[in-house]
Amino acid sequence: EKYFSNAMDAISDRDFVIDFINSCVVGQVHLSRLSEELILWSTAEWKFVKISDEYSTGSSLMPQKKNPDMAELIRGRSGKVLGNYVNIVSVLKALPLSYNRDLQEDKEPVFSSFTTYINSLNILNKIIATIEINKERFTNELKGDYFLSTDLVDWLVLQGISFRESHRIVGELVKYLESSEKDFSKLTLDEMKKINPIFNEEALEYLNLEKSLGRKQSQGSPNPEMIKDQLKKWKSKLIEVVKS
C-alpha cells in the first residue's frame, strides 16, 4: 500500500480530487461531443440516424417532431462537471497549509461529477445500442462532395505527374463538374480526357468509394478491415478492464 511521505502533505493535499474530477471532465466532454453528433445526425436536415423512441420525446406542439432529449441532457450536463472542476480548483487556489475547513467542500464536486459521468455513459451506451443507421443517406451525401478528388490526384502522381500539376488538373475537372451540375458518379472517361488525355479506365476506378477505402493502408485509416481490427482491439481491452 502507498502512503504519504509527509504529514502536512497528507492533510492538506487534494491533488487526487482534482485529478479524479479532471478525468470525469475529459470523459464527459467526449460524451458531449458524441451526443452533439447524434443530435445533428438525427435532425430532418441530416437524417443520418434515427434515435430510438425510448430515448426521445415528442414535441409539445409539433406532432411530427421527435426530440433527442437524452443526448441533449448529456451535452448540457457537461457544463456541470466542468463547473465542479473549477469549483474545487477555486477552493484550493489560496489555501494556506495545512488543513482548513474549506476542504470539506471537496466532497460534493467529487460525487456529483462521478454520478453525472457514469449516468451519462450508461445512457449514451443504450442510445448507441438502439440507434438506426441510414447507410443510404450517408452514401448519397458523399456523392456530391467530390472528396474522391484526392484519390484522383494520387493516381496522377503515380503516373509521374508532380503533385502541384496533379492538383491543378483535378481542380479543373471539379470545376467542370460543378458547372455541369454533375458528380463523379456521372463522369465519363471522354469528359475526363477532355481535361487531360492521360486519364484512362484505371483512373475511373479511383472514383469508386469502396475501392478508395480499400486502398487506404496506413494505421488508423478508414479501410473497413482496419476499422474491424480497431473494434476487435478495443473490445478486448474493455473485456480486460471488466475482468480486472
mmCIF file of C-alpha atoms in Angstrom:
data_model
loop_
_atom_site.group_PDB
_atom_site.id
_atom_site.type_symbol
_atom_site.label_atom_id
_atom_site.label_comp_id
_atom_site.label_asym_id
_atom_site.label_seq_id
_atom_site.Cartn_x
_atom_site.Cartn_y
_atom_site.Cartn_z
ATOM 1 C CA GLU A 1 0.000 0.000 0.000
ATOM 2 C CA LYS A 2 1.154 3.543 -0.741
ATOM 3 C CA TYR A 3 1.289 6.272 1.865
ATOM 4 C CA PHE A 4 2.175 9.957 2.003
ATOM 5 C CA SER A 5 5.806 10.692 2.846
ATOM 6 C CA ASN A 6 4.909 13.976 4.527
ATOM 7 C CA ALA A 7 2.249 14.536 7.194
ATOM 8 C CA MET A 8 1.347 18.080 6.133
ATOM 9 C CA ASP A 9 1.018 16.939 2.537
ATOM 10 C CA ALA A 10 -1.286 14.113 3.621
ATOM 11 C CA ILE A 11 -3.544 16.523 5.496
ATOM 12 C CA SER A 12 -3.693 19.388 3.023
ATOM 13 C CA ASP A 13 -3.198 17.816 -0.416
ATOM 14 C CA ARG A 14 -6.243 17.388 -2.646
ATOM 15 C CA ASP A 15 -4.496 16.780 -5.964
ATOM 16 C CA PHE A 16 -6.165 13.378 -6.150
ATOM 17 C CA VAL A 17 -9.552 15.122 -6.064
ATOM 18 C CA ILE A 18 -8.533 17.452 -8.901
ATOM 19 C CA ASP A 19 -7.184 14.514 -10.931
ATOM 20 C CA PHE A 20 -10.332 12.460 -10.384
ATOM 21 C CA ILE A 21 -12.700 15.253 -11.390
ATOM 22 C CA ASN A 22 -10.462 16.101 -14.350
ATOM 23 C CA SER A 23 -10.834 12.512 -15.579
ATOM 24 C CA CYS A 24 -14.611 12.892 -15.316
ATOM 25 C CA VAL A 25 -14.429 16.201 -17.219
ATOM 26 C CA VAL A 26 -12.415 14.665 -20.073
ATOM 27 C CA GLY A 27 -14.784 11.699 -20.302
ATOM 28 C CA GLN A 28 -17.890 13.887 -20.117
ATOM 29 C CA VAL A 29 -16.591 16.210 -22.853
ATOM 30 C CA HIS A 30 -16.130 13.218 -25.172
ATOM 31 C CA LEU A 31 -19.677 12.070 -24.390
ATOM 32 C CA SER A 32 -20.946 15.590 -25.042
ATOM 33 C CA ARG A 33 -19.260 15.760 -28.444
ATOM 34 C CA LEU A 34 -20.639 12.363 -29.436
ATOM 35 C CA SER A 35 -24.098 13.425 -28.236
ATOM 36 C CA GLU A 36 -23.859 16.570 -30.372
ATOM 37 C CA GLU A 37 -23.079 14.423 -33.429
ATOM 38 C CA LEU A 38 -26.129 12.247 -32.772
ATOM 39 C CA ILE A 39 -28.329 15.305 -32.225
ATOM 40 C CA LEU A 40 -27.263 16.802 -35.564
ATOM 41 C CA TRP A 41 -27.398 13.490 -37.422
ATOM 42 C CA SER A 42 -30.934 12.799 -36.197
ATOM 43 C CA THR A 43 -32.382 16.095 -37.477
ATOM 44 C CA ALA A 44 -34.672 16.268 -40.513
ATOM 45 C CA GLU A 45 -31.913 18.115 -42.385
ATOM 46 C CA TRP A 46 -29.337 15.347 -41.910
ATOM 47 C CA LYS A 47 -31.334 12.109 -41.395
ATOM 48 C CA PHE A 48 -28.161 10.068 -40.891
ATOM 49 C CA VAL A 49 -29.511 8.254 -37.818
ATOM 50 C CA LYS A 50 -32.768 7.605 -36.023
ATOM 51 C CA ILE A 51 -32.693 7.638 -32.234
ATOM 52 C CA SER A 52 -34.991 5.144 -30.518
ATOM 53 C CA ASP A 53 -38.292 6.461 -29.121
ATOM 54 C CA GLU A 54 -37.129 5.126 -25.756
ATOM 55 C CA TYR A 55 -34.525 7.901 -25.599
ATOM 56 C CA SER A 56 -36.503 10.655 -27.318
ATOM 57 C CA THR A 57 -39.641 12.646 -26.583
ATOM 58 C CA GLY A 58 -42.336 14.161 -28.734
ATOM 59 C CA SER A 59 -42.784 17.874 -29.252
ATOM 60 C CA SER A 60 -45.441 19.604 -27.142
ATOM 61 C CA LEU A 61 -46.543 21.499 -30.266
ATOM 62 C CA MET A 62 -45.466 19.680 -33.438
ATOM 63 C CA PRO A 63 -46.778 16.099 -33.696
ATOM 64 C CA GLN A 64 -44.204 15.112 -36.344
ATOM 65 C CA LYS A 65 -41.183 16.226 -34.306
ATOM 66 C CA LYS A 66 -39.024 13.976 -32.157
ATOM 67 C CA ASN A 67 -36.572 15.488 -29.671
ATOM 68 C CA PRO A 68 -33.297 13.685 -28.752
ATOM 69 C CA ASP A 69 -33.717 14.675 -25.108
ATOM 70 C CA MET A 70 -31.313 12.178 -23.531
ATOM 71 C CA ALA A 71 -28.456 13.208 -25.834
ATOM 72 C CA GLU A 72 -29.230 16.883 -25.193
ATOM 73 C CA LEU A 73 -29.175 16.334 -21.423
ATOM 74 C CA ILE A 74 -25.786 14.600 -21.642
ATOM 75 C CA ARG A 75 -24.473 17.558 -23.625
ATOM 76 C CA GLY A 76 -25.970 20.030 -21.149
ATOM 77 C CA ARG A 77 -24.625 18.300 -18.048
ATOM 78 C CA SER A 78 -21.069 18.513 -19.324
ATOM 79 C CA GLY A 79 -21.043 22.100 -18.071
ATOM 80 C CA LYS A 80 -21.944 20.814 -14.616
ATOM 81 C CA VAL A 81 -18.898 18.525 -14.453
ATOM 82 C CA LEU A 82 -16.619 21.265 -15.774
ATOM 83 C CA GLY A 83 -18.106 23.593 -13.159
ATOM 84 C CA ASN A 84 -17.242 21.065 -10.444
ATOM 85 C CA TYR A 85 -13.622 21.125 -11.604
ATOM 86 C CA VAL A 86 -13.495 24.920 -11.470
ATOM 87 C CA ASN A 87 -15.200 24.747 -8.061
ATOM 88 C CA ILE A 88 -12.557 22.583 -6.389
ATOM 89 C CA VAL A 89 -9.624 24.396 -8.034
ATOM 90 C CA SER A 90 -11.071 27.697 -6.817
ATOM 91 C CA VAL A 91 -11.340 26.316 -3.278
ATOM 92 C CA LEU A 92 -7.702 25.179 -3.277
ATOM 93 C CA LYS A 93 -6.080 28.102 -5.073
ATOM 94 C CA ALA A 94 -5.374 30.252 -1.978
ATOM 95 C CA LEU A 95 -5.465 27.860 0.985
ATOM 96 C CA PRO A 96 -2.550 28.058 3.434
ATOM 97 C CA LEU A 97 -1.087 24.884 4.955
ATOM 98 C CA SER A 98 -2.344 22.645 6.222
ATOM 99 C CA TYR A 99 -5.956 21.618 6.956
ATOM 100 C CA ASN A 100 -8.736 24.167 6.516
ATOM 101 C CA ARG A 101 -12.463 23.656 6.824
ATOM 102 C CA ASP A 102 -12.751 24.771 3.193
ATOM 103 C CA LEU A 103 -11.588 21.267 2.247
ATOM 104 C CA GLN A 104 -14.979 19.916 3.291
ATOM 105 C CA GLU A 105 -16.181 21.403 0.017
ATOM 106 C CA ASP A 106 -14.349 18.721 -1.989
ATOM 107 C CA LYS A 107 -16.990 16.027 -1.410
ATOM 108 C CA GLU A 108 -19.954 17.332 -3.391
ATOM 109 C CA PRO A 109 -17.974 18.030 -6.613
ATOM 110 C CA VAL A 110 -16.488 14.504 -6.497
ATOM 111 C CA PHE A 111 -19.788 12.693 -6.007
ATOM 112 C CA SER A 112 -21.633 14.949 -8.435
ATOM 113 C CA SER A 113 -19.005 14.528 -11.176
ATOM 114 C CA PHE A 114 -18.838 10.761 -10.793
ATOM 115 C CA THR A 115 -22.613 10.291 -10.771
ATOM 116 C CA THR A 116 -23.135 12.580 -13.772
ATOM 117 C CA TYR A 117 -20.383 10.922 -15.804
ATOM 118 C CA ILE A 118 -21.417 7.323 -15.082
ATOM 119 C CA ASN A 119 -25.107 8.037 -15.730
ATOM 120 C CA SER A 120 -24.264 9.807 -18.996
ATOM 121 C CA LEU A 121 -22.025 6.925 -20.057
ATOM 122 C CA ASN A 122 -24.714 4.331 -19.351
ATOM 123 C CA ILE A 123 -27.448 6.257 -21.163
ATOM 124 C CA LEU A 124 -25.319 7.037 -24.224
ATOM 125 C CA ASN A 125 -24.331 3.376 -24.419
ATOM 126 C CA LYS A 126 -28.032 2.454 -24.613
ATOM 127 C CA ILE A 127 -28.735 5.174 -27.190
ATOM 128 C CA ILE A 128 -25.982 3.841 -29.458
ATOM 129 C CA ALA A 129 -27.080 0.222 -28.955
ATOM 130 C CA THR A 130 -30.598 1.035 -30.209
ATOM 131 C CA ILE A 131 -29.792 3.598 -32.899
ATOM 132 C CA GLU A 132 -30.758 3.048 -36.547
ATOM 133 C CA ILE A 133 -28.142 3.999 -39.164
ATOM 134 C CA ASN A 134 -29.310 5.333 -42.532
ATOM 135 C CA LYS A 135 -26.455 3.935 -44.664
ATOM 136 C CA GLU A 136 -28.035 5.030 -47.927
ATOM 137 C CA ARG A 137 -28.226 8.627 -46.730
ATOM 138 C CA PHE A 138 -24.549 8.609 -45.748
ATOM 139 C CA THR A 139 -23.523 7.219 -49.135
ATOM 140 C CA ASN A 140 -25.683 9.641 -51.120
ATOM 141 C CA GLU A 141 -24.237 12.613 -49.245
ATOM 142 C CA LEU A 142 -20.732 11.548 -50.236
ATOM 143 C CA LYS A 143 -21.517 11.542 -53.951
ATOM 144 C CA GLY A 144 -21.792 15.291 -54.360
ATOM 145 C CA ASP A 145 -18.833 16.120 -52.140
ATOM 146 C CA TYR A 146 -16.022 15.487 -54.670
ATOM 147 C CA PHE A 147 -13.984 14.020 -51.796
ATOM 148 C CA LEU A 148 -12.545 11.399 -54.173
ATOM 149 C CA SER A 149 -10.627 14.222 -55.863
ATOM 150 C CA THR A 150 -7.657 13.419 -53.631
ATOM 151 C CA ASP A 151 -7.678 9.819 -54.871
ATOM 152 C CA LEU A 152 -7.520 11.090 -58.432
ATOM 153 C CA VAL A 153 -4.590 13.347 -57.523
ATOM 154 C CA ASP A 154 -2.841 10.285 -56.045
ATOM 155 C CA TRP A 155 -3.381 8.392 -59.301
ATOM 156 C CA LEU A 156 -1.901 11.219 -61.373
ATOM 157 C CA VAL A 157 1.142 11.373 -59.088
ATOM 158 C CA LEU A 158 1.624 7.630 -59.614
ATOM 159 C CA GLN A 159 1.719 8.365 -63.355
ATOM 160 C CA GLY A 160 4.740 10.592 -62.772
ATOM 161 C CA ILE A 161 2.982 13.971 -62.726
ATOM 162 C CA SER A 162 4.025 16.399 -59.983
ATOM 163 C CA PHE A 163 1.616 16.921 -57.104
ATOM 164 C CA ARG A 164 1.206 20.601 -57.964
ATOM 165 C CA GLU A 165 0.257 19.808 -61.569
ATOM 166 C CA SER A 166 -1.974 16.900 -60.484
ATOM 167 C CA HIS A 167 -3.751 19.233 -58.074
ATOM 168 C CA ARG A 168 -4.337 21.745 -60.886
ATOM 169 C CA ILE A 169 -5.670 19.096 -63.311
ATOM 170 C CA VAL A 170 -8.145 17.661 -60.813
ATOM 171 C CA GLY A 171 -9.167 21.195 -59.836
ATOM 172 C CA GLU A 172 -10.120 21.836 -63.463
ATOM 173 C CA LEU A 173 -12.078 18.593 -63.534
ATOM 174 C CA VAL A 174 -14.041 19.509 -60.404
ATOM 175 C CA LYS A 175 -14.726 22.981 -61.795
ATOM 176 C CA TYR A 176 -16.126 21.352 -64.946
ATOM 177 C CA LEU A 177 -18.354 19.033 -62.900
ATOM 178 C CA GLU A 178 -19.687 21.897 -60.799
ATOM 179 C CA SER A 179 -20.543 23.953 -63.878
ATOM 180 C CA SER A 180 -22.232 20.889 -65.413
ATOM 181 C CA GLU A 181 -24.060 20.127 -62.122
ATOM 182 C CA LYS A 182 -22.606 16.619 -62.076
ATOM 183 C CA ASP A 183 -20.811 14.453 -59.540
ATOM 184 C CA PHE A 184 -18.127 11.808 -60.054
ATOM 185 C CA SER A 185 -20.689 9.018 -60.440
ATOM 186 C CA LYS A 186 -21.929 10.626 -63.692
ATOM 187 C CA LEU A 187 -18.473 11.427 -65.057
ATOM 188 C CA THR A 188 -17.421 9.657 -68.282
ATOM 189 C CA LEU A 189 -13.932 8.824 -69.481
ATOM 190 C CA ASP A 190 -14.414 11.011 -72.566
ATOM 191 C CA GLU A 191 -15.128 14.001 -70.323
ATOM 192 C CA MET A 192 -12.019 13.263 -68.274
ATOM 193 C CA LYS A 193 -9.860 13.052 -71.403
ATOM 194 C CA LYS A 194 -11.068 16.489 -72.486
ATOM 195 C CA ILE A 195 -9.471 17.853 -69.326
ATOM 196 C CA ASN A 196 -6.307 15.786 -69.799
ATOM 197 C CA PRO A 197 -5.602 12.885 -72.212
ATOM 198 C CA ILE A 198 -3.621 10.978 -69.585
ATOM 199 C CA PHE A 199 -6.832 9.754 -67.936
ATOM 200 C CA ASN A 200 -7.812 6.134 -68.682
ATOM 201 C CA GLU A 201 -10.042 3.322 -67.372
ATOM 202 C CA GLU A 202 -7.780 2.811 -64.369
ATOM 203 C CA ALA A 203 -8.325 6.445 -63.367
ATOM 204 C CA LEU A 204 -12.083 5.848 -63.365
ATOM 205 C CA GLU A 205 -11.551 3.007 -60.865
ATOM 206 C CA TYR A 206 -10.102 5.564 -58.472
ATOM 207 C CA LEU A 207 -13.519 7.244 -58.348
ATOM 208 C CA ASN A 208 -15.138 4.235 -56.659
ATOM 209 C CA LEU A 209 -15.915 4.727 -52.947
ATOM 210 C CA GLU A 210 -15.424 1.113 -51.845
ATOM 211 C CA LYS A 211 -12.155 0.773 -53.743
ATOM 212 C CA SER A 212 -10.972 4.095 -52.371
ATOM 213 C CA LEU A 213 -11.437 2.830 -48.816
ATOM 214 C CA GLY A 214 -9.705 -0.440 -49.677
ATOM 215 C CA ARG A 215 -6.629 1.411 -50.926
ATOM 216 C CA LYS A 216 -6.102 3.124 -47.573
ATOM 217 C CA GLN A 217 -3.407 1.062 -45.850
ATOM 218 C CA SER A 218 -1.989 3.277 -43.094
ATOM 219 C CA GLN A 219 -2.833 2.599 -39.454
ATOM 220 C CA GLY A 220 -5.940 4.486 -38.342
ATOM 221 C CA SER A 221 -7.283 4.844 -41.884
ATOM 222 C CA PRO A 222 -10.993 4.282 -42.743
ATOM 223 C CA ASN A 223 -10.219 0.989 -44.505
ATOM 224 C CA PRO A 224 -13.078 -1.325 -43.355
ATOM 225 C CA GLU A 225 -10.638 -4.101 -42.429
ATOM 226 C CA MET A 226 -8.624 -1.745 -40.246
ATOM 227 C CA ILE A 227 -11.793 -0.470 -38.606
ATOM 228 C CA LYS A 228 -12.672 -4.094 -37.753
ATOM 229 C CA ASP A 229 -9.204 -4.580 -36.261
ATOM 230 C CA GLN A 230 -9.630 -1.441 -34.154
ATOM 231 C CA LEU A 231 -13.028 -2.603 -32.896
ATOM 232 C CA LYS A 232 -11.577 -6.003 -32.023
ATOM 233 C CA LYS A 233 -8.676 -4.378 -30.187
ATOM 234 C CA TRP A 234 -10.852 -2.077 -28.073
ATOM 235 C CA LYS A 235 -13.379 -4.818 -27.296
ATOM 236 C CA SER A 236 -10.505 -6.936 -25.953
ATOM 237 C CA LYS A 237 -9.271 -4.034 -23.832
ATOM 238 C CA LEU A 238 -12.760 -3.473 -22.415
ATOM 239 C CA ILE A 239 -13.045 -7.156 -21.516
ATOM 240 C CA GLU A 240 -9.672 -6.953 -19.734
ATOM 241 C CA VAL A 241 -10.821 -3.913 -17.751
ATOM 242 C CA VAL A 242 -14.091 -5.603 -16.749
ATOM 243 C CA LYS A 243 -12.255 -8.763 -15.651
ATOM 244 C CA SER A 244 -9.751 -6.779 -13.614
#
